[in-house]
mmCIF file of C-alpha atoms in Angstrom:
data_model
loop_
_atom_site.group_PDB
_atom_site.id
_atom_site.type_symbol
_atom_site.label_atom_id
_atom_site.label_comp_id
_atom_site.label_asym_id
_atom_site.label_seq_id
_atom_site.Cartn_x
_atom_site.Cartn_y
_atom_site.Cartn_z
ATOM 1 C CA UNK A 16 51.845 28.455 -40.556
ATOM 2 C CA UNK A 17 52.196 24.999 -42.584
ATOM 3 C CA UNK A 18 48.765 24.217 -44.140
ATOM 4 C CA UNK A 19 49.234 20.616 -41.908
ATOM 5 C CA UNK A 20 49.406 22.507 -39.123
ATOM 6 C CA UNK A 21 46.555 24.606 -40.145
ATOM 7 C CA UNK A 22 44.529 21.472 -40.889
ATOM 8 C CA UNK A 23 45.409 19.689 -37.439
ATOM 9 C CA UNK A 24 44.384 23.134 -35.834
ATOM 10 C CA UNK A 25 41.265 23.061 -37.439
ATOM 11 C CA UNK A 26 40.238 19.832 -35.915
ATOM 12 C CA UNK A 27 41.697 20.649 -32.562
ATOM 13 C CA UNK A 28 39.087 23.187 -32.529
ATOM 14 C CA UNK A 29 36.346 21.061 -33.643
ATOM 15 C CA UNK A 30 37.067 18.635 -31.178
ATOM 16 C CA UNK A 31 36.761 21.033 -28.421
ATOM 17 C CA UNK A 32 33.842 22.296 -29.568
ATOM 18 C CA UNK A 33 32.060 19.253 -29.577
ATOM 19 C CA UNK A 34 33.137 18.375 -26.209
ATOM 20 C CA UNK A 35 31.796 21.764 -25.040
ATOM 21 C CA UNK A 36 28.511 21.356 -26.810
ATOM 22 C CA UNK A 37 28.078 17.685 -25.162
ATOM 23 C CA UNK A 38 28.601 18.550 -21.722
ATOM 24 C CA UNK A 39 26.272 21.205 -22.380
ATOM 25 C CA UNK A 40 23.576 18.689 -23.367
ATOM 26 C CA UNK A 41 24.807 15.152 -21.335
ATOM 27 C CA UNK A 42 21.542 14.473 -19.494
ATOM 28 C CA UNK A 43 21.583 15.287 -15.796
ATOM 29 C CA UNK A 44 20.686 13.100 -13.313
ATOM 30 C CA UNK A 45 17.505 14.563 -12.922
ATOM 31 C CA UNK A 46 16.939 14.465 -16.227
ATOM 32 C CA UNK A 47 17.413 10.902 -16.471
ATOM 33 C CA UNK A 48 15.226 9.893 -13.420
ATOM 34 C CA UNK A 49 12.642 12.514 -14.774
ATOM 35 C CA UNK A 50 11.827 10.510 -18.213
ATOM 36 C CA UNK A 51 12.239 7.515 -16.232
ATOM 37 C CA UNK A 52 9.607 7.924 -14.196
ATOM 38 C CA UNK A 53 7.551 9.494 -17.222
ATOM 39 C CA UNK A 54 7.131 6.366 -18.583
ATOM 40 C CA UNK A 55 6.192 4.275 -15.999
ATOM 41 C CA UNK A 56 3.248 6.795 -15.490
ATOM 42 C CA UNK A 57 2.507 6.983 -19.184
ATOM 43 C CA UNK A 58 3.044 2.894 -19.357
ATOM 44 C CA UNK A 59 2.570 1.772 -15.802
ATOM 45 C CA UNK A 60 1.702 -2.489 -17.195
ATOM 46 C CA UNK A 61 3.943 -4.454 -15.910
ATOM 47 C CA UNK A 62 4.283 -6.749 -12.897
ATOM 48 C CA UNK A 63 5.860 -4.816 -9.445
ATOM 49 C CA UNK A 64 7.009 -6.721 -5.582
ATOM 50 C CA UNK A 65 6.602 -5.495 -2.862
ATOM 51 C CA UNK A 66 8.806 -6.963 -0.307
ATOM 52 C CA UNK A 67 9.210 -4.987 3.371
ATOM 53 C CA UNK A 68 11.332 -6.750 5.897
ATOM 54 C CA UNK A 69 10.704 -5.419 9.173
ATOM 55 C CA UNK A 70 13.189 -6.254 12.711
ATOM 56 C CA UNK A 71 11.252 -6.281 15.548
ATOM 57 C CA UNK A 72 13.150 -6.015 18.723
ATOM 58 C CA UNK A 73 13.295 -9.256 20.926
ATOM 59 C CA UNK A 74 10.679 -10.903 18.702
ATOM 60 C CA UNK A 75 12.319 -11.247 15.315
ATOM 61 C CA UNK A 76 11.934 -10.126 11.771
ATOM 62 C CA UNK A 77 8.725 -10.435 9.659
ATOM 63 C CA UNK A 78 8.578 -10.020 6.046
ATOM 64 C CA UNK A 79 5.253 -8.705 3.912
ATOM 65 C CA UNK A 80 5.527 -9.318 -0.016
ATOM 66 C CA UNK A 81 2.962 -7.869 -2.504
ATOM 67 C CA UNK A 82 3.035 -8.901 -6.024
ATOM 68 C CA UNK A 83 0.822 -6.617 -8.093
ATOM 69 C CA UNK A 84 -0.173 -7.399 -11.756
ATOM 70 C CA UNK A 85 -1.227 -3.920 -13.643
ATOM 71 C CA UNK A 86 -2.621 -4.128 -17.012
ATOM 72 C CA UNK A 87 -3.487 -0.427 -19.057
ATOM 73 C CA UNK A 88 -6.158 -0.816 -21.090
ATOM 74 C CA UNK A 89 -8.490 -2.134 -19.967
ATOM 75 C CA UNK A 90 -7.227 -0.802 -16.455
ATOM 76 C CA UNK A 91 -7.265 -4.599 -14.647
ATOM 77 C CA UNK A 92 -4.721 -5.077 -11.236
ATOM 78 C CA UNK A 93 -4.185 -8.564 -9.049
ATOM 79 C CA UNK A 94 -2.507 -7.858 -5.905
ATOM 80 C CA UNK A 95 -1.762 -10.717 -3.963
ATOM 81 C CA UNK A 96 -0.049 -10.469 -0.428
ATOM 82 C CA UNK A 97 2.054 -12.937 1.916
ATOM 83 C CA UNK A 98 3.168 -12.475 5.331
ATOM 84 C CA UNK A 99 5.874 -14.260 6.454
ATOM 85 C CA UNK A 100 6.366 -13.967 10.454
ATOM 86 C CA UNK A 101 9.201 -15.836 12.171
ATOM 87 C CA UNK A 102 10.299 -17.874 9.172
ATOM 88 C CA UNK A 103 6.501 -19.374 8.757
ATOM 89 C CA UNK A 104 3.507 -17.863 6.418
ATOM 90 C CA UNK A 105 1.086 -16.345 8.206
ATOM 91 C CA UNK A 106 -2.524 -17.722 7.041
ATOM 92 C CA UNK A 107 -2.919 -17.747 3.083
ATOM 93 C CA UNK A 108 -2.150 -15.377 0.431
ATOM 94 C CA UNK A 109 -4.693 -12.420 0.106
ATOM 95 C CA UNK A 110 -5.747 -11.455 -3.342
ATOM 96 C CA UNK A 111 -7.538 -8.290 -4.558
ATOM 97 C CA UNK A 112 -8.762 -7.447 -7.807
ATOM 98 C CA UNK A 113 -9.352 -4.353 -9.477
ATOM 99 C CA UNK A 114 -11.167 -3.598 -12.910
ATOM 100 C CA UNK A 115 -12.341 -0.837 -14.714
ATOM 101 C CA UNK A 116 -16.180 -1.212 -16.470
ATOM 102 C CA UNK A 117 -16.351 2.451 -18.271
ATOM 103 C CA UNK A 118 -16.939 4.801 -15.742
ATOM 104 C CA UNK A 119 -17.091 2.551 -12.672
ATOM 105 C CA UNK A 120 -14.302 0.916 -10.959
ATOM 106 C CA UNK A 121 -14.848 -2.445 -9.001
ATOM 107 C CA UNK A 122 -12.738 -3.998 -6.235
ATOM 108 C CA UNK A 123 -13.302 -7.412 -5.291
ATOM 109 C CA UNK A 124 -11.227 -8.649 -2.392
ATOM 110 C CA UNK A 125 -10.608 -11.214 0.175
ATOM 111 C CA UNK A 126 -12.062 -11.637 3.360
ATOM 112 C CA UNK A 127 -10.969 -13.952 6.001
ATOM 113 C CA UNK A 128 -12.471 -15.062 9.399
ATOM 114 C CA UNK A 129 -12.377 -18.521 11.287
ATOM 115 C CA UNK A 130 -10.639 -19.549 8.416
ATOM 116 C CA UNK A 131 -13.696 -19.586 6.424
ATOM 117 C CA UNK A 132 -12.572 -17.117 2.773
ATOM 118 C CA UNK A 133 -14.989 -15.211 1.166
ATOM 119 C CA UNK A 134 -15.440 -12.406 -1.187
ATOM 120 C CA UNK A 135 -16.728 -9.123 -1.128
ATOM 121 C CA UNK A 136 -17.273 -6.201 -3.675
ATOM 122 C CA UNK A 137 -17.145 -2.837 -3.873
ATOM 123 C CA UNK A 138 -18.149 -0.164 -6.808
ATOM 124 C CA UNK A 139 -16.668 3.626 -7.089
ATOM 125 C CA UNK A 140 -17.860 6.021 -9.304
ATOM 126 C CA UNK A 141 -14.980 7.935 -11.917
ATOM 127 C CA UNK A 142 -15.654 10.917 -13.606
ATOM 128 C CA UNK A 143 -15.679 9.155 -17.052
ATOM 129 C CA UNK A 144 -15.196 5.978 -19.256
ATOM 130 C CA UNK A 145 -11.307 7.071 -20.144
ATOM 131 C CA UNK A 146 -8.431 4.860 -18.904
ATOM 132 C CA UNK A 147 -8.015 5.936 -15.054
ATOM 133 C CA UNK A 148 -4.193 5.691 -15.998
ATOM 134 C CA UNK A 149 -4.811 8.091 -18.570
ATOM 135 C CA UNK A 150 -6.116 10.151 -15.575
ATOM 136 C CA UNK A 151 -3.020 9.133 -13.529
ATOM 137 C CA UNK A 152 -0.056 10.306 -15.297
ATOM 138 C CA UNK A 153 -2.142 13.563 -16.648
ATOM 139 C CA UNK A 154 -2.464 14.729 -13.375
ATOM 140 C CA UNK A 155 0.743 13.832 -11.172
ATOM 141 C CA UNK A 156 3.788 15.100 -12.465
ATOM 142 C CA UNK A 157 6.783 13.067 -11.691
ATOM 143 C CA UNK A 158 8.908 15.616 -10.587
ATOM 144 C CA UNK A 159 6.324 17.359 -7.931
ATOM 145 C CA UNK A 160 7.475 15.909 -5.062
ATOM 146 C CA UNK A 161 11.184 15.403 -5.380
ATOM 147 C CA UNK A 162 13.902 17.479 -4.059
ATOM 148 C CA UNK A 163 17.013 16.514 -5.641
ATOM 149 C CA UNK A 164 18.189 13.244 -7.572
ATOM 150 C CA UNK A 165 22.056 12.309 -7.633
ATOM 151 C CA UNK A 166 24.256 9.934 -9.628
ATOM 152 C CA UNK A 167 25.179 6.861 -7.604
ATOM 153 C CA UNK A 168 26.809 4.399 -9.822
ATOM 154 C CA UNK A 169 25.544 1.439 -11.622
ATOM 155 C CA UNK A 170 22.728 2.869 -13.050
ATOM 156 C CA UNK A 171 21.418 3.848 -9.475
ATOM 157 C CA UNK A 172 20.541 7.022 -8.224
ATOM 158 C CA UNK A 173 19.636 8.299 -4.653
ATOM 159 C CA UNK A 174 16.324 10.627 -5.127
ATOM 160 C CA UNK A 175 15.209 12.748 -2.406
ATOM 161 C CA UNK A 176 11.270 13.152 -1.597
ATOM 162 C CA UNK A 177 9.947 16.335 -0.218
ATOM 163 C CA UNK A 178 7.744 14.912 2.283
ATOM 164 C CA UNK A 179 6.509 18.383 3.142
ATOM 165 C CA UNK A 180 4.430 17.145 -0.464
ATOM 166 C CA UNK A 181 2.336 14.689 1.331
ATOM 167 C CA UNK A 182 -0.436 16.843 3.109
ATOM 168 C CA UNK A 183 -1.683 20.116 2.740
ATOM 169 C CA UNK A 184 -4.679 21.158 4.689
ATOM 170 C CA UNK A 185 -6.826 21.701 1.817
ATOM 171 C CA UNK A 186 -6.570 17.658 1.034
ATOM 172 C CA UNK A 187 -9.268 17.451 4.137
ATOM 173 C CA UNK A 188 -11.679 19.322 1.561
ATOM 174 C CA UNK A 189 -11.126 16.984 -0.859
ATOM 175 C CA UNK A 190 -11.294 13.730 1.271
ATOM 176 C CA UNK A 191 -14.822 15.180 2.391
ATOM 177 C CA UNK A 192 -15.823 15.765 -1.122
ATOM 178 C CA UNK A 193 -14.788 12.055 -1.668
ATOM 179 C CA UNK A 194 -16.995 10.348 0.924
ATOM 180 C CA UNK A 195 -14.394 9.721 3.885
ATOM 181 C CA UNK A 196 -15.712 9.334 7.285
ATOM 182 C CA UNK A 197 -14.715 12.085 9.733
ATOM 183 C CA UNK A 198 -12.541 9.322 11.471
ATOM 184 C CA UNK A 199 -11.035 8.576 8.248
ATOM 185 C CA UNK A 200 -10.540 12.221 7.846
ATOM 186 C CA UNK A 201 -8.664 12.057 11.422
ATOM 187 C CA UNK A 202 -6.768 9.333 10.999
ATOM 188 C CA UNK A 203 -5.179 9.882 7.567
ATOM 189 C CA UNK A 204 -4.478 13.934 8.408
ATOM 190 C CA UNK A 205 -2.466 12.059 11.500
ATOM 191 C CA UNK A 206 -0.399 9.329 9.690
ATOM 192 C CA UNK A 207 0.551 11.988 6.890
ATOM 193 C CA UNK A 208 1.325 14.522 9.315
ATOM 194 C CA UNK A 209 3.724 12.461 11.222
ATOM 195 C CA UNK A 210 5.437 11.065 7.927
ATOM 196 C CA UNK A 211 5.875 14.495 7.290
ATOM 197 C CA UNK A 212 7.807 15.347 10.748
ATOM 198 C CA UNK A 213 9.983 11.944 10.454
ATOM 199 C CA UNK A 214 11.416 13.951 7.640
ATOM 200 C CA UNK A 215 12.118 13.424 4.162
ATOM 201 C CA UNK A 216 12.059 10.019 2.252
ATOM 202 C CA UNK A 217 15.527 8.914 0.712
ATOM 203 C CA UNK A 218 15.168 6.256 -2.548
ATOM 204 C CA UNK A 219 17.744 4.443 -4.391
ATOM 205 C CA UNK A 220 16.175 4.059 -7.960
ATOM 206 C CA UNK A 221 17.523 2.097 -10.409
ATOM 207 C CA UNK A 222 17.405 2.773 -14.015
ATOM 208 C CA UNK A 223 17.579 0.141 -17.152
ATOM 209 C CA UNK A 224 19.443 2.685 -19.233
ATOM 210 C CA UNK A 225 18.122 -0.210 -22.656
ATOM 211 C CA UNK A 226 14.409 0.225 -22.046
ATOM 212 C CA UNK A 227 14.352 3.892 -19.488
ATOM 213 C CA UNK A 228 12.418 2.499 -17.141
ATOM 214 C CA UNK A 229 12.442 2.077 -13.512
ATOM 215 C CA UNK A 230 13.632 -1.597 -12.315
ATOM 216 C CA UNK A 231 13.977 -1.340 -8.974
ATOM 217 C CA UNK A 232 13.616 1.550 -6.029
ATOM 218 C CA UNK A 233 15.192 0.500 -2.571
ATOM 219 C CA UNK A 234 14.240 2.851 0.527
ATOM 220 C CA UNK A 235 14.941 2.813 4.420
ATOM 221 C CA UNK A 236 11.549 3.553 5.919
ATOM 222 C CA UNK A 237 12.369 3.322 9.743
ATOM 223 C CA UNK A 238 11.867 6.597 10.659
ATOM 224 C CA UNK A 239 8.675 6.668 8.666
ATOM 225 C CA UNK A 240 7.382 3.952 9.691
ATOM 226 C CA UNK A 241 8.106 4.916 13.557
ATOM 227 C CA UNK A 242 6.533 7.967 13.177
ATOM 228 C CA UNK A 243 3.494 6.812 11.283
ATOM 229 C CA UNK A 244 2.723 3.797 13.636
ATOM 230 C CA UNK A 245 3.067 6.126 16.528
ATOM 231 C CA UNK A 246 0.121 8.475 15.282
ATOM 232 C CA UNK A 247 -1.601 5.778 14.702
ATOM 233 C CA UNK A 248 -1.271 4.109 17.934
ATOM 234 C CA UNK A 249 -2.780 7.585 19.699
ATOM 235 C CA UNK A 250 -5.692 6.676 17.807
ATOM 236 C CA UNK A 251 -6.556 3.228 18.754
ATOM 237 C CA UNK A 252 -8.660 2.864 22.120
ATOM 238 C CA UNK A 253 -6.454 1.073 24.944
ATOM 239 C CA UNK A 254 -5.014 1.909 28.144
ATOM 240 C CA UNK A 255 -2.272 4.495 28.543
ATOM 241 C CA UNK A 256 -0.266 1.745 29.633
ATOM 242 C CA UNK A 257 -0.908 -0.555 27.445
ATOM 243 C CA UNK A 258 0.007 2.645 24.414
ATOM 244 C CA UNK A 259 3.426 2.945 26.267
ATOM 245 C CA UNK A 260 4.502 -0.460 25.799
ATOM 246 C CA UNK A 261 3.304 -0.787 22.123
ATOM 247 C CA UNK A 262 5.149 2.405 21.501
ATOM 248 C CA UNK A 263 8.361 1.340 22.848
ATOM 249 C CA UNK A 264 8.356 -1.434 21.069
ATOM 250 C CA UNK A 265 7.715 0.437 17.997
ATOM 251 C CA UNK A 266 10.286 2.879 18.861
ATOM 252 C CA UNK A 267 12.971 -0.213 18.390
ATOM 253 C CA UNK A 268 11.865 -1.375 15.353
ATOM 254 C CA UNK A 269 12.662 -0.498 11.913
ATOM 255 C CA UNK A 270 12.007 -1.621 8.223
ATOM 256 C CA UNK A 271 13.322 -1.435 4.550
ATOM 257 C CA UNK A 272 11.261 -1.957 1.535
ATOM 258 C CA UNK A 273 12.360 -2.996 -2.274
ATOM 259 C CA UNK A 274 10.136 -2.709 -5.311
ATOM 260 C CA UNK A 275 10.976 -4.672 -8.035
ATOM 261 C CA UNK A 276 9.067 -3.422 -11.722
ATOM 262 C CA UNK A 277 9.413 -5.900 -14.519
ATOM 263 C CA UNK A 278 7.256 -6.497 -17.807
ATOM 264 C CA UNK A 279 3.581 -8.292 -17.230
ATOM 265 C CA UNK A 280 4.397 -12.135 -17.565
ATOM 266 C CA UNK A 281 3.652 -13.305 -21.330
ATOM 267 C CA UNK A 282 0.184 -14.685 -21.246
ATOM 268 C CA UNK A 283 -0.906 -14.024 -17.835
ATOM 269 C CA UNK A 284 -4.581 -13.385 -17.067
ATOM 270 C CA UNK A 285 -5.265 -11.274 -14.319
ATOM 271 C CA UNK A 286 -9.359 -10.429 -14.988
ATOM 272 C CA UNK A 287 -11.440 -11.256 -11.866
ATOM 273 C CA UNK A 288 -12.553 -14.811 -12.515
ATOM 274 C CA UNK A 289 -15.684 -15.905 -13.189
ATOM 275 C CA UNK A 290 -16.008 -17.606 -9.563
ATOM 276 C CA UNK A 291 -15.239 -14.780 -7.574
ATOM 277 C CA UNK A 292 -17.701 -12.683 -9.617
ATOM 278 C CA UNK A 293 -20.615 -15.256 -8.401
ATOM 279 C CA UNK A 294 -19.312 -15.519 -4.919
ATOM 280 C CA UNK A 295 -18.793 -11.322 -4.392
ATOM 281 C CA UNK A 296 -21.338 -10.083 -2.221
ATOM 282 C CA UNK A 297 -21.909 -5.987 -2.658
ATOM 283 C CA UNK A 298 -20.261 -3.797 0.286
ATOM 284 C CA UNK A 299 -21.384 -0.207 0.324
ATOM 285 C CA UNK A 300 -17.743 1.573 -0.944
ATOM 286 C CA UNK A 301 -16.657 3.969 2.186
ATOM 287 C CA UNK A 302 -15.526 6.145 -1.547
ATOM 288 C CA UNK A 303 -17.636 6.704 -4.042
ATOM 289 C CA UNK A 304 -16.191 9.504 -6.710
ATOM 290 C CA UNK A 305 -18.522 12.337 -7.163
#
């Protein structure tokens, strides 16, 4: 054998080998949604909408969008919501605040009746002074409750949710521990029971492959929603009749949802203001952390 065609062997071989050795260690798809979604729990700042469009059958379609503002440290959040019903906004945009002060957390929020707005405030205890999204992405791992992520294309990739995840019976322990009302208790042990019969929850996540972040997650939530509203319509205090006709009509409806996740705005302020510190008045919290 020619010592050229010794040589060109040689890096035949090589060649193969590194092809081997990077399939071997090309990122699954799994892999890639996994440190994704590590660091939006690690780093969760940024600004994230909220839009659900919901068709509702012989009436029309109603949209709800949710802008929410997170800052880290200090833990701050501005959530403000529209409703759009019919092609016209339904009453005004409702904000809620949330800040961290060391080991307490305070909510101020929006109240409105005979369209007279005021503001209300209420405190939970934490267990200490540390960054409660320190506490966040410590404790939920992002892979806990997800079956199976595939490639889709474009950066995209369909991620199954085990929504057998959602409720275990010794969450009812914990609620109590937390403060809930027994008809909180009732009512929440319903709604996640019946997400968990509609069946699992599909996602489309996209990922900015620059930055490894999540930028947007996309997700039919018809079945979940039917099933969800129906439990909760067993609950509510009406005629039999007047249950069968509300849960027709929810049986014909259905609803997507989008969440868009983009960096905090340069400059934006989202502490509670001044104003609607002054104006708060104190609500005992139906939570308090023990």
């Amino acid at each position: 054998m020619s010592l050229k065609l010794r040589i060109k062997q040689a890096f035949c071989t090589i060649a193969a080998v590194v092809m081997v050795g990077g399939a071997a260690f090309a990122a699954t798809p799994s892999d890639v949604y996994q440190e994704a979604a590590q660091h939006m729990t690690e780093n969760p700042q940024g600004e994230y909408t909220v839009h659900m469009a919901l068709n509702l059958p012989m009436v029309g379609s109603a949209n709800v969008d949710n802008v929410i503002d997170v800052q880290k440290d200090p833990f701050r959040t501005k959530s403000t919501t529209t409703v759009d019903v019919f092609g016209k906004k339904s009453g005004d945009p409702i904000t809620t605040y949330i800040e961290q002060n060391g080991d307490t957390l305070n909510v101020y929020y929006e109240e409105n009746k005979d369209n007279k707005t005021t503001w209300k405030k209420t405190t939970q205890k934490l267990d200490s002074a540390r960054p409660i999204t320190e506490s966040i992405h410590k404790t939920n791992h992002p892979m806990a409750g997800v079956k199976s992520v595939a490639a889709a294309g474009m950066n995209r990739y369909t991620v199954v949710y085990d929504s057998q995840k959602l409720y275990a019976e010794t969450d009812k322990t914990k609620w109590q521990d937390a403060g809930y009302t027994k008809e909180q208790i009732n009512t929440a042990e319903n709604v996640l029971q019946a997400l968990q019969k509609a069946g699992d929850i599909t996602a489309v996540v996209t990922i900015d492959p620059a930055t490894k972040r999540i930028s947007r997650v996309t997700m039919p939530l018809t079945s979940q929603l039917r099933g969800m509203a129906l439990a909760v319509v067993d609950t509510v205090k009406t005629t039999d009749a007047n249950k069968a006709v509300i849960q027709q009509f929810i049986k014909y409806s259905d609803v997507d949802m989008t969440i868009d996740c983009n960096e905090l705005p340069k400059g934006i302020d989202i502490a509670v203001p001044a104003a609607v510190k002054a104006q708060a008045k104190e609500e005992k919290s139906a939570v308090t952390k023990k």
